[in-house]
Amino acid sequence: MERRITRQIKIGSVAIGGNNPIALQSMTNARDYDGILEQMLALQNAGCDIVRLAVPDMDTVRILGRLKENVAMPIVADIHFDYRLALESAHAGVDKIRINPGNIGDLDRIKAVANICAQKGLPIRIGVNGGSLESDILQKYGEVSADALMASAVKNIQLLEKFDFDNIVVSIKSSSVPMMMAANQIFSEKYDYPLHLGVTEAGTLKSGTIKGAVGIGGLLAGGIGDTIRVSLTAPVVEEIHSGREILKASGRYHGGGVEIISCPTCARASVDIIAIANELEMQIEHNLPHTTRGKLLKVAVMGCAVNGPGEAREADLGVACGNGEGLLFSKGRPTHKVLESEIVSALMQEISLLQ
Ligand code: SF4
């Protein structure tokens, strides 16, 4: 489906919205400078485009400048309640502020945050979350719902627009996948502000990735969304690995790299396809540089001659396995046979030749 075109917003060096690639985000969870820096650099190496950190106090504000000096990715300060933290974070050089105007108090405070962000060219992300809906909205709608989430987004947008501030990104998150999808669909029909997609409190690596794939991936495939975060109860770099796979599966990935197509195996397979596919994925993840440019190679790992040659031919590279060996394909043509134990290294070699 065609992508819905939103207005373009710049977060430091990364542009989102419009026709820009969908940006991958994550968030650190360490508490001290060394730990935060280590996580940010690991995320950067894994291919993260934008990183966010919680700024709960002035001690954290004081390390923002040093983080900016040592991290190439744009940094987003995540702030709740205390508008002074937003002002000081903006002065410290962050690239975006995430704050909900509705929870920082009177209009003078909202105006102060809008003014400093306008002066420094910083976008503000309004982050509506099903777990922290305003009490007046909850009272009006009776429960958390897609319409209630939408009403909160509108309320917060209007609080910024009141001060002529429209450098806005919006996220509407819920731990309910259908609700989050419905709210984002309603929003995208009415506004052209860029959308940051996420399923909140999604869960562990496996279940959280599945929720993200359905919620975020479903919206992306339908043309909605400009930047994503896959929230996982897992090491932070896993959010980037999962996010990238969701982008590939939804047809919105514009970077280089490899997409593996592998068969589920059945009684016809006479090699260990599960081991081969996992080893290949691991080697790709650890040995190939993550690049936001270049071609996405499709590599098919197939267990037998039933569907193997067909899929292997359709992909950029492939292997159709037989009795203890595999027939390699490159650009649709069979090239040579290798032993089962050499399949992964042979594919890695072919991948490096094509990249
Ligand atoms: Fe089974 Fe062959 Fe299909 Fe793999 S490619 S699932 S081994 S029939």
mmCIF file of C-alpha atoms and ligand atoms in Angstrom:
data_model
loop_
_atom_site.group_PDB
_atom_site.id
_atom_site.type_symbol
_atom_site.label_atom_id
_atom_site.label_comp_id
_atom_site.label_asym_id
_atom_site.label_seq_id
_atom_site.Cartn_x
_atom_site.Cartn_y
_atom_site.Cartn_z
ATOM 1 C CA MET A 1 0.000 0.000 0.000
ATOM 2 C CA GLU A 2 1.096 3.532 -0.631
ATOM 3 C CA ARG A 3 2.637 5.351 2.257
ATOM 4 C CA ARG A 4 0.676 8.240 3.759
ATOM 5 C CA ILE A 5 2.843 11.280 3.375
ATOM 6 C CA THR A 6 3.281 13.321 6.530
ATOM 7 C CA ARG A 7 5.114 16.576 7.008
ATOM 8 C CA GLN A 8 8.883 16.333 7.328
ATOM 9 C CA ILE A 9 10.495 16.892 10.724
ATOM 10 C CA LYS A 10 14.230 17.026 11.445
ATOM 11 C CA ILE A 11 15.638 15.392 14.549
ATOM 12 C CA GLY A 12 19.258 16.480 14.474
ATOM 13 C CA SER A 13 20.751 14.888 11.368
ATOM 14 C CA VAL A 14 17.807 12.511 10.810
ATOM 15 C CA ALA A 15 14.743 13.580 8.865
ATOM 16 C CA ILE A 16 11.499 11.690 9.413
ATOM 17 C CA GLY A 17 8.125 11.985 7.739
ATOM 18 C CA GLY A 18 7.613 12.776 4.080
ATOM 19 C CA ASN A 19 9.325 10.175 1.951
ATOM 20 C CA ASN A 20 12.207 9.661 4.359
ATOM 21 C CA PRO A 21 13.089 6.102 5.409
ATOM 22 C CA ILE A 22 11.306 4.888 8.537
ATOM 23 C CA ALA A 23 13.723 5.651 11.392
ATOM 24 C CA LEU A 24 14.521 3.003 14.013
ATOM 25 C CA GLN A 25 14.576 4.122 17.620
ATOM 26 C CA SER A 26 15.397 2.643 20.962
ATOM 27 C CA MET A 27 15.781 3.837 24.539
ATOM 28 C CA THR A 28 18.549 3.303 27.061
ATOM 29 C CA ASN A 29 17.817 1.997 30.542
ATOM 30 C CA ALA A 30 21.187 2.464 32.267
ATOM 31 C CA ARG A 31 21.412 5.075 35.025
ATOM 32 C CA ASP A 32 24.965 6.377 34.974
ATOM 33 C CA TYR A 33 27.012 8.065 32.270
ATOM 34 C CA ASP A 34 29.240 5.073 31.464
ATOM 35 C CA GLY A 35 26.313 2.677 31.263
ATOM 36 C CA ILE A 36 24.216 5.026 29.117
ATOM 37 C CA LEU A 37 27.129 5.722 26.769
ATOM 38 C CA GLU A 38 27.881 2.013 26.422
ATOM 39 C CA GLN A 39 24.253 1.278 25.506
ATOM 40 C CA MET A 40 24.077 4.190 23.083
ATOM 41 C CA LEU A 41 27.209 3.060 21.252
ATOM 42 C CA ALA A 42 25.939 -0.531 21.104
ATOM 43 C CA LEU A 43 22.652 0.734 19.659
ATOM 44 C CA GLN A 44 24.490 2.906 17.165
ATOM 45 C CA ASN A 45 26.566 -0.065 16.000
ATOM 46 C CA ALA A 46 23.422 -2.174 15.697
ATOM 47 C CA GLY A 47 21.881 0.344 13.276
ATOM 48 C CA CYS A 48 19.746 2.513 15.572
ATOM 49 C CA ASP A 49 18.867 5.870 13.986
ATOM 50 C CA ILE A 50 17.634 7.842 17.017
ATOM 51 C CA VAL A 51 18.148 7.157 20.719
ATOM 52 C CA ARG A 52 16.078 8.301 23.681
ATOM 53 C CA LEU A 53 16.936 8.456 27.330
ATOM 54 C CA ALA A 54 14.874 9.255 30.385
ATOM 55 C CA VAL A 55 15.807 12.572 31.994
ATOM 56 C CA PRO A 56 14.305 12.316 35.480
ATOM 57 C CA ASP A 57 16.591 14.825 37.226
ATOM 58 C CA MET A 58 19.232 17.525 36.862
ATOM 59 C CA ASP A 59 22.052 14.994 37.346
ATOM 60 C CA THR A 60 20.998 13.425 34.055
ATOM 61 C CA VAL A 61 20.754 16.836 32.374
ATOM 62 C CA ARG A 62 24.371 17.418 33.340
ATOM 63 C CA ILE A 63 25.629 14.397 31.348
ATOM 64 C CA LEU A 64 23.708 15.250 28.156
ATOM 65 C CA GLY A 65 26.465 17.466 26.749
ATOM 66 C CA ARG A 66 29.092 14.737 27.113
ATOM 67 C CA LEU A 67 26.761 12.164 25.559
ATOM 68 C CA LYS A 68 26.193 14.485 22.603
ATOM 69 C CA GLU A 69 29.953 14.771 22.113
ATOM 70 C CA ASN A 70 30.418 11.005 21.995
ATOM 71 C CA VAL A 71 27.327 9.728 20.198
ATOM 72 C CA ALA A 72 26.615 10.378 16.522
ATOM 73 C CA MET A 73 22.883 9.531 16.654
ATOM 74 C CA PRO A 74 20.354 12.225 17.527
ATOM 75 C CA ILE A 75 19.472 12.103 21.239
ATOM 76 C CA VAL A 76 15.939 12.556 22.569
ATOM 77 C CA ALA A 77 15.284 13.645 26.166
ATOM 78 C CA ASP A 78 12.253 11.908 27.680
ATOM 79 C CA ILE A 79 10.696 14.141 30.322
ATOM 80 C CA HIS A 80 7.650 13.954 32.542
ATOM 81 C CA PHE A 81 6.073 16.657 34.672
ATOM 82 C CA ASP A 82 9.044 18.973 35.266
ATOM 83 C CA TYR A 83 9.241 21.587 32.504
ATOM 84 C CA ARG A 84 12.591 22.874 33.833
ATOM 85 C CA LEU A 85 14.194 19.570 32.822
ATOM 86 C CA ALA A 86 12.929 20.181 29.285
ATOM 87 C CA LEU A 87 14.348 23.710 29.227
ATOM 88 C CA GLU A 88 17.722 22.584 30.550
ATOM 89 C CA SER A 89 17.869 19.577 28.209
ATOM 90 C CA ALA A 90 17.248 21.887 25.259
ATOM 91 C CA HIS A 91 20.094 24.125 26.430
ATOM 92 C CA ALA A 92 22.317 21.041 26.848
ATOM 93 C CA GLY A 93 21.977 20.295 23.128
ATOM 94 C CA VAL A 94 19.556 17.379 22.771
ATOM 95 C CA ASP A 95 17.880 16.937 19.398
ATOM 96 C CA LYS A 96 14.278 16.382 20.459
ATOM 97 C CA ILE A 97 12.162 16.582 23.589
ATOM 98 C CA ARG A 98 9.497 14.039 24.445
ATOM 99 C CA ILE A 99 7.029 15.617 26.816
ATOM 100 C CA ASN A 100 3.289 15.817 27.120
ATOM 101 C CA PRO A 101 2.282 19.463 27.460
ATOM 102 C CA GLY A 102 -0.815 18.370 29.372
ATOM 103 C CA ASN A 103 1.214 17.078 32.289
ATOM 104 C CA ILE A 104 3.623 19.967 32.871
ATOM 105 C CA GLY A 105 1.182 22.380 34.450
ATOM 106 C CA ASP A 106 0.081 25.894 33.524
ATOM 107 C CA LEU A 107 0.239 27.551 30.144
ATOM 108 C CA ASP A 108 3.319 29.653 30.969
ATOM 109 C CA ARG A 109 5.346 26.467 31.384
ATOM 110 C CA ILE A 110 4.101 25.004 28.118
ATOM 111 C CA LYS A 111 4.874 28.292 26.398
ATOM 112 C CA ALA A 112 8.414 28.307 27.824
ATOM 113 C CA VAL A 113 9.084 24.792 26.495
ATOM 114 C CA ALA A 114 7.552 25.600 23.089
ATOM 115 C CA ASN A 115 9.619 28.783 22.851
ATOM 116 C CA ILE A 116 12.969 27.193 23.647
ATOM 117 C CA CYS A 117 12.281 24.330 21.220
ATOM 118 C CA ALA A 118 11.232 26.793 18.492
ATOM 119 C CA GLN A 119 14.332 28.870 19.107
ATOM 120 C CA LYS A 120 16.622 25.825 18.844
ATOM 121 C CA GLY A 121 14.704 24.056 16.072
ATOM 122 C CA LEU A 122 13.900 21.066 18.263
ATOM 123 C CA PRO A 123 10.828 18.938 17.620
ATOM 124 C CA ILE A 124 8.623 17.867 20.489
ATOM 125 C CA ARG A 125 7.162 14.383 20.586
ATOM 126 C CA ILE A 126 3.815 14.144 22.224
ATOM 127 C CA GLY A 127 3.666 10.622 23.629
ATOM 128 C CA VAL A 128 0.138 9.490 24.422
ATOM 129 C CA ASN A 129 0.071 6.265 26.391
ATOM 130 C CA GLY A 130 -2.890 4.137 27.433
ATOM 131 C CA GLY A 131 -1.377 3.758 30.916
ATOM 132 C CA SER A 132 -1.213 7.476 31.639
ATOM 133 C CA LEU A 133 -4.312 9.039 30.091
ATOM 134 C CA GLU A 134 -5.463 12.317 31.629
ATOM 135 C CA SER A 135 -8.210 11.891 34.226
ATOM 136 C CA ASP A 136 -10.627 14.292 32.469
ATOM 137 C CA ILE A 137 -10.371 12.219 29.277
ATOM 138 C CA LEU A 138 -10.796 8.959 31.169
ATOM 139 C CA GLN A 139 -13.874 10.405 32.835
ATOM 140 C CA LYS A 140 -15.350 11.543 29.538
ATOM 141 C CA TYR A 141 -14.761 8.268 27.671
ATOM 142 C CA GLY A 142 -15.268 5.962 30.656
ATOM 143 C CA GLU A 143 -12.287 3.757 29.772
ATOM 144 C CA VAL A 144 -9.104 3.663 27.744
ATOM 145 C CA SER A 145 -10.110 3.370 24.100
ATOM 146 C CA ALA A 146 -8.852 4.371 20.667
ATOM 147 C CA ASP A 147 -11.090 7.468 20.771
ATOM 148 C CA ALA A 148 -9.838 8.416 24.235
ATOM 149 C CA LEU A 149 -6.204 8.060 23.095
ATOM 150 C CA MET A 150 -6.987 10.192 20.058
ATOM 151 C CA ALA A 151 -8.656 12.837 22.256
ATOM 152 C CA SER A 152 -5.533 13.017 24.419
ATOM 153 C CA ALA A 153 -3.329 13.451 21.347
ATOM 154 C CA VAL A 154 -5.555 16.254 20.050
ATOM 155 C CA LYS A 155 -5.598 17.977 23.436
ATOM 156 C CA ASN A 156 -1.797 17.937 23.674
ATOM 157 C CA ILE A 157 -1.323 19.064 20.079
ATOM 158 C CA GLN A 158 -3.647 22.014 20.645
ATOM 159 C CA LEU A 159 -1.678 23.044 23.724
ATOM 160 C CA LEU A 160 1.428 23.423 21.539
ATOM 161 C CA GLU A 161 -0.359 24.908 18.530
ATOM 162 C CA LYS A 162 -1.728 27.594 20.860
ATOM 163 C CA PHE A 163 1.844 28.917 20.916
ATOM 164 C CA ASP A 164 2.336 28.531 17.141
ATOM 165 C CA PHE A 165 4.452 25.439 17.676
ATOM 166 C CA ASP A 166 3.955 22.736 15.074
ATOM 167 C CA ASN A 167 7.343 20.988 14.929
ATOM 168 C CA ILE A 168 5.572 17.986 16.384
ATOM 169 C CA VAL A 169 5.855 14.193 16.263
ATOM 170 C CA VAL A 170 3.061 12.160 17.816
ATOM 171 C CA SER A 171 2.982 8.687 19.294
ATOM 172 C CA ILE A 172 -0.159 6.931 20.440
ATOM 173 C CA LYS A 173 0.755 3.767 22.279
ATOM 174 C CA SER A 174 -1.162 1.104 24.110
ATOM 175 C CA SER A 175 -0.350 -2.380 25.308
ATOM 176 C CA SER A 176 -3.405 -3.476 23.324
ATOM 177 C CA VAL A 177 -2.354 -4.020 19.722
ATOM 178 C CA PRO A 178 -5.837 -3.563 18.158
ATOM 179 C CA MET A 179 -6.393 -0.361 20.165
ATOM 180 C CA MET A 180 -3.039 1.105 19.231
ATOM 181 C CA MET A 181 -3.662 0.277 15.573
ATOM 182 C CA ALA A 182 -7.139 1.818 15.590
ATOM 183 C CA ALA A 183 -5.979 5.015 17.320
ATOM 184 C CA ASN A 184 -3.115 5.528 14.865
ATOM 185 C CA GLN A 185 -5.421 4.905 11.920
ATOM 186 C CA ILE A 186 -7.917 7.491 13.181
ATOM 187 C CA PHE A 187 -5.100 9.957 13.829
ATOM 188 C CA SER A 188 -3.511 9.582 10.411
ATOM 189 C CA GLU A 189 -6.821 10.367 8.705
ATOM 190 C CA LYS A 190 -7.035 13.717 10.492
ATOM 191 C CA TYR A 191 -3.451 14.959 10.918
ATOM 192 C CA ASP A 192 -0.261 14.991 8.903
ATOM 193 C CA TYR A 193 2.103 15.152 11.862
ATOM 194 C CA PRO A 194 4.666 12.320 11.630
ATOM 195 C CA LEU A 195 3.792 9.258 13.668
ATOM 196 C CA HIS A 196 6.143 7.392 15.981
ATOM 197 C CA LEU A 197 4.735 3.865 16.280
ATOM 198 C CA GLY A 198 5.036 1.505 19.199
ATOM 199 C CA VAL A 199 3.228 -1.047 21.314
ATOM 200 C CA THR A 200 3.902 -0.137 24.911
ATOM 201 C CA GLU A 201 4.806 -2.648 27.625
ATOM 202 C CA ALA A 202 4.925 -5.209 24.836
ATOM 203 C CA GLY A 203 6.722 -7.942 26.780
ATOM 204 C CA THR A 204 9.748 -10.149 26.365
ATOM 205 C CA LEU A 205 11.844 -10.663 23.244
ATOM 206 C CA LYS A 206 9.536 -13.212 21.668
ATOM 207 C CA SER A 207 6.077 -11.990 22.649
ATOM 208 C CA GLY A 208 7.060 -8.314 22.389
ATOM 209 C CA THR A 209 8.452 -8.799 18.902
ATOM 210 C CA ILE A 210 5.251 -10.526 17.839
ATOM 211 C CA LYS A 211 3.108 -7.686 19.222
ATOM 212 C CA GLY A 212 5.376 -5.169 17.520
ATOM 213 C CA ALA A 213 5.261 -7.094 14.267
ATOM 214 C CA VAL A 214 1.468 -7.126 14.267
ATOM 215 C CA GLY A 215 0.861 -3.587 15.559
ATOM 216 C CA ILE A 216 3.771 -1.632 14.134
ATOM 217 C CA GLY A 217 4.258 -3.853 11.086
ATOM 218 C CA GLY A 218 0.547 -3.892 10.279
ATOM 219 C CA LEU A 219 0.359 -0.102 10.323
ATOM 220 C CA LEU A 220 3.584 0.262 8.327
ATOM 221 C CA ALA A 221 2.374 -2.180 5.678
ATOM 222 C CA GLY A 222 -0.795 -0.082 5.436
ATOM 223 C CA GLY A 223 1.266 3.051 4.826
ATOM 224 C CA ILE A 224 1.110 4.569 8.327
ATOM 225 C CA GLY A 225 4.143 5.473 10.436
ATOM 226 C CA ASP A 226 7.391 7.414 10.148
ATOM 227 C CA THR A 227 9.559 6.135 12.975
ATOM 228 C CA ILE A 228 9.283 3.083 15.223
ATOM 229 C CA ARG A 229 10.365 1.693 18.546
ATOM 230 C CA VAL A 230 9.843 -1.952 19.404
ATOM 231 C CA SER A 231 9.606 -1.895 23.213
ATOM 232 C CA LEU A 232 11.050 -5.101 24.637
ATOM 233 C CA THR A 233 11.855 -6.418 28.088
ATOM 234 C CA ALA A 234 15.242 -7.474 26.730
ATOM 235 C CA PRO A 235 18.740 -6.078 26.107
ATOM 236 C CA VAL A 236 18.315 -2.800 24.226
ATOM 237 C CA VAL A 237 20.008 -3.848 20.984
ATOM 238 C CA GLU A 238 17.337 -6.539 20.565
ATOM 239 C CA GLU A 239 14.872 -3.704 19.920
ATOM 240 C CA ILE A 240 16.913 -2.733 16.865
ATOM 241 C CA HIS A 241 17.228 -6.318 15.597
ATOM 242 C CA SER A 242 13.472 -6.818 15.966
ATOM 243 C CA GLY A 243 12.659 -3.396 14.520
ATOM 244 C CA ARG A 244 14.750 -4.040 11.457
ATOM 245 C CA GLU A 245 13.036 -7.372 10.822
ATOM 246 C CA ILE A 246 9.634 -5.673 11.185
ATOM 247 C CA LEU A 247 10.664 -3.036 8.649
ATOM 248 C CA LYS A 248 11.799 -5.743 6.224
ATOM 249 C CA ALA A 249 8.646 -7.805 6.668
ATOM 250 C CA SER A 250 6.387 -4.784 6.166
ATOM 251 C CA GLY A 251 8.205 -3.748 3.002
ATOM 252 C CA ARG A 252 9.434 -0.447 4.517
ATOM 253 C CA TYR A 253 13.113 -1.215 4.911
ATOM 254 C CA HIS A 254 15.405 0.979 2.866
ATOM 255 C CA GLY A 255 18.775 -0.019 4.211
ATOM 256 C CA GLY A 256 21.282 -2.562 3.021
ATOM 257 C CA GLY A 257 21.714 -5.992 4.499
ATOM 258 C CA VAL A 258 20.192 -9.402 4.171
ATOM 259 C CA GLU A 259 16.696 -10.806 4.436
ATOM 260 C CA ILE A 260 16.708 -14.546 5.034
ATOM 261 C CA ILE A 261 13.985 -16.654 3.514
ATOM 262 C CA SER A 262 14.076 -20.124 5.026
ATOM 263 C CA CYS A 263 11.728 -23.062 4.836
ATOM 264 C CA PRO A 264 10.174 -24.480 8.004
ATOM 265 C CA THR A 265 11.688 -27.891 7.146
ATOM 266 C CA CYS A 266 9.711 -31.108 6.983
ATOM 267 C CA ALA A 267 10.430 -34.813 6.679
ATOM 268 C CA ARG A 268 11.886 -34.257 3.200
ATOM 269 C CA ALA A 269 14.830 -32.224 4.521
ATOM 270 C CA SER A 270 17.999 -34.256 4.772
ATOM 271 C CA VAL A 271 20.177 -31.476 6.252
ATOM 272 C CA ASP A 272 19.703 -29.482 9.480
ATOM 273 C CA ILE A 273 18.011 -26.399 8.018
ATOM 274 C CA ILE A 274 17.218 -24.934 11.453
ATOM 275 C CA ALA A 275 20.899 -24.963 12.421
ATOM 276 C CA ILE A 276 21.983 -23.574 9.043
ATOM 277 C CA ALA A 277 19.432 -20.719 9.031
ATOM 278 C CA ASN A 278 20.204 -19.747 12.646
ATOM 279 C CA GLU A 279 23.948 -19.848 12.111
ATOM 280 C CA LEU A 280 23.592 -17.748 8.950
ATOM 281 C CA GLU A 281 21.417 -15.193 10.775
ATOM 282 C CA MET A 282 23.913 -15.003 13.625
ATOM 283 C CA GLN A 283 26.876 -14.538 11.296
ATOM 284 C CA ILE A 284 25.053 -11.843 9.337
ATOM 285 C CA GLU A 285 24.087 -10.023 12.544
ATOM 286 C CA HIS A 286 27.629 -10.083 13.907
ATOM 287 C CA ASN A 287 29.849 -9.902 10.846
ATOM 288 C CA LEU A 288 28.136 -7.684 8.321
ATOM 289 C CA PRO A 289 28.217 -3.935 8.810
ATOM 290 C CA HIS A 290 24.774 -2.397 9.319
ATOM 291 C CA THR A 291 24.197 0.091 6.627
ATOM 292 C CA THR A 292 21.336 2.401 5.934
ATOM 293 C CA ARG A 293 22.295 2.418 2.269
ATOM 294 C CA GLY A 294 22.757 -0.215 -0.358
ATOM 295 C CA LYS A 295 20.702 -3.147 -1.451
ATOM 296 C CA LEU A 296 18.737 -5.556 0.656
ATOM 297 C CA LEU A 297 19.802 -9.041 -0.481
ATOM 298 C CA LYS A 298 17.308 -11.883 -0.268
ATOM 299 C CA VAL A 299 18.949 -15.157 0.677
ATOM 300 C CA ALA A 300 16.897 -18.359 0.542
ATOM 301 C CA VAL A 301 17.788 -21.389 2.664
ATOM 302 C CA MET A 302 15.658 -24.308 1.506
ATOM 303 C CA GLY A 303 15.557 -27.907 2.663
ATOM 304 C CA CYS A 304 14.888 -29.955 -0.457
ATOM 305 C CA ALA A 305 14.173 -30.063 -4.149
ATOM 306 C CA VAL A 306 10.384 -29.507 -3.808
ATOM 307 C CA ASN A 307 10.331 -25.729 -3.282
ATOM 308 C CA GLY A 308 14.060 -25.233 -2.894
ATOM 309 C CA PRO A 309 15.238 -24.489 -6.428
ATOM 310 C CA GLY A 310 12.224 -22.243 -7.094
ATOM 311 C CA GLU A 311 12.732 -20.059 -4.007
ATOM 312 C CA ALA A 312 16.517 -20.116 -4.380
ATOM 313 C CA ARG A 313 16.171 -18.924 -7.974
ATOM 314 C CA GLU A 314 13.827 -16.054 -7.006
ATOM 315 C CA ALA A 315 16.197 -14.769 -4.319
ATOM 316 C CA ASP A 316 19.495 -12.960 -4.905
ATOM 317 C CA LEU A 317 21.270 -15.929 -3.378
ATOM 318 C CA GLY A 318 20.053 -19.301 -2.266
ATOM 319 C CA VAL A 319 20.755 -22.841 -1.392
ATOM 320 C CA ALA A 320 18.548 -25.840 -2.181
ATOM 321 C CA CYS A 321 19.693 -28.756 -0.062
ATOM 322 C CA GLY A 322 19.826 -32.426 -0.865
ATOM 323 C CA ASN A 323 21.466 -35.404 0.760
ATOM 324 C CA GLY A 324 24.141 -33.879 3.031
ATOM 325 C CA GLU A 325 24.883 -31.082 0.572
ATOM 326 C CA GLY A 326 23.490 -27.918 -0.931
ATOM 327 C CA LEU A 327 23.246 -26.520 -4.449
ATOM 328 C CA LEU A 328 24.022 -22.804 -4.404
ATOM 329 C CA PHE A 329 22.187 -20.313 -6.578
ATOM 330 C CA SER A 330 23.271 -16.792 -7.407
ATOM 331 C CA LYS A 331 21.044 -14.360 -9.305
ATOM 332 C CA GLY A 332 18.728 -17.166 -10.311
ATOM 333 C CA ARG A 333 21.352 -19.574 -11.619
ATOM 334 C CA PRO A 334 22.813 -22.691 -9.981
ATOM 335 C CA THR A 335 26.522 -22.193 -9.367
ATOM 336 C CA HIS A 336 28.037 -25.075 -7.393
ATOM 337 C CA LYS A 337 27.467 -27.721 -4.741
ATOM 338 C CA VAL A 338 28.936 -27.587 -1.237
ATOM 339 C CA LEU A 339 28.866 -29.957 1.729
ATOM 340 C CA GLU A 340 26.317 -29.299 4.483
ATOM 341 C CA SER A 341 29.107 -28.130 6.823
ATOM 342 C CA GLU A 342 30.216 -25.504 4.285
ATOM 343 C CA ILE A 343 26.843 -24.026 3.365
ATOM 344 C CA VAL A 344 26.949 -21.076 5.802
ATOM 345 C CA SER A 345 30.499 -20.032 4.952
ATOM 346 C CA ALA A 346 29.781 -20.377 1.226
ATOM 347 C CA LEU A 347 26.681 -18.166 1.540
ATOM 348 C CA MET A 348 28.584 -15.582 3.615
ATOM 349 C CA GLN A 349 31.243 -15.461 0.924
ATOM 350 C CA GLU A 350 28.653 -14.973 -1.832
ATOM 351 C CA ILE A 351 26.892 -12.287 0.238
ATOM 352 C CA SER A 352 30.141 -10.346 0.640
ATOM 353 C CA LEU A 353 30.682 -10.500 -3.132
ATOM 354 C CA LEU A 354 27.243 -9.061 -3.861
ATOM 355 C CA GLN A 355 27.248 -6.306 -1.219
HETATM 356 FE FE1 SF4 B 1 9.964 -29.469 3.304
HETATM 357 FE FE2 SF4 B 1 11.451 -29.060 1.179
HETATM 358 FE FE3 SF4 B 1 9.471 -27.361 1.703
HETATM 359 FE FE4 SF4 B 1 11.634 -27.357 3.222
HETATM 360 S S1 SF4 B 1 11.558 -26.838 1.035
HETATM 361 S S2 SF4 B 1 9.518 -27.382 3.957
HETATM 362 S S3 SF4 B 1 12.204 -29.484 3.245
HETATM 363 S S4 SF4 B 1 9.265 -29.512 1.177
#
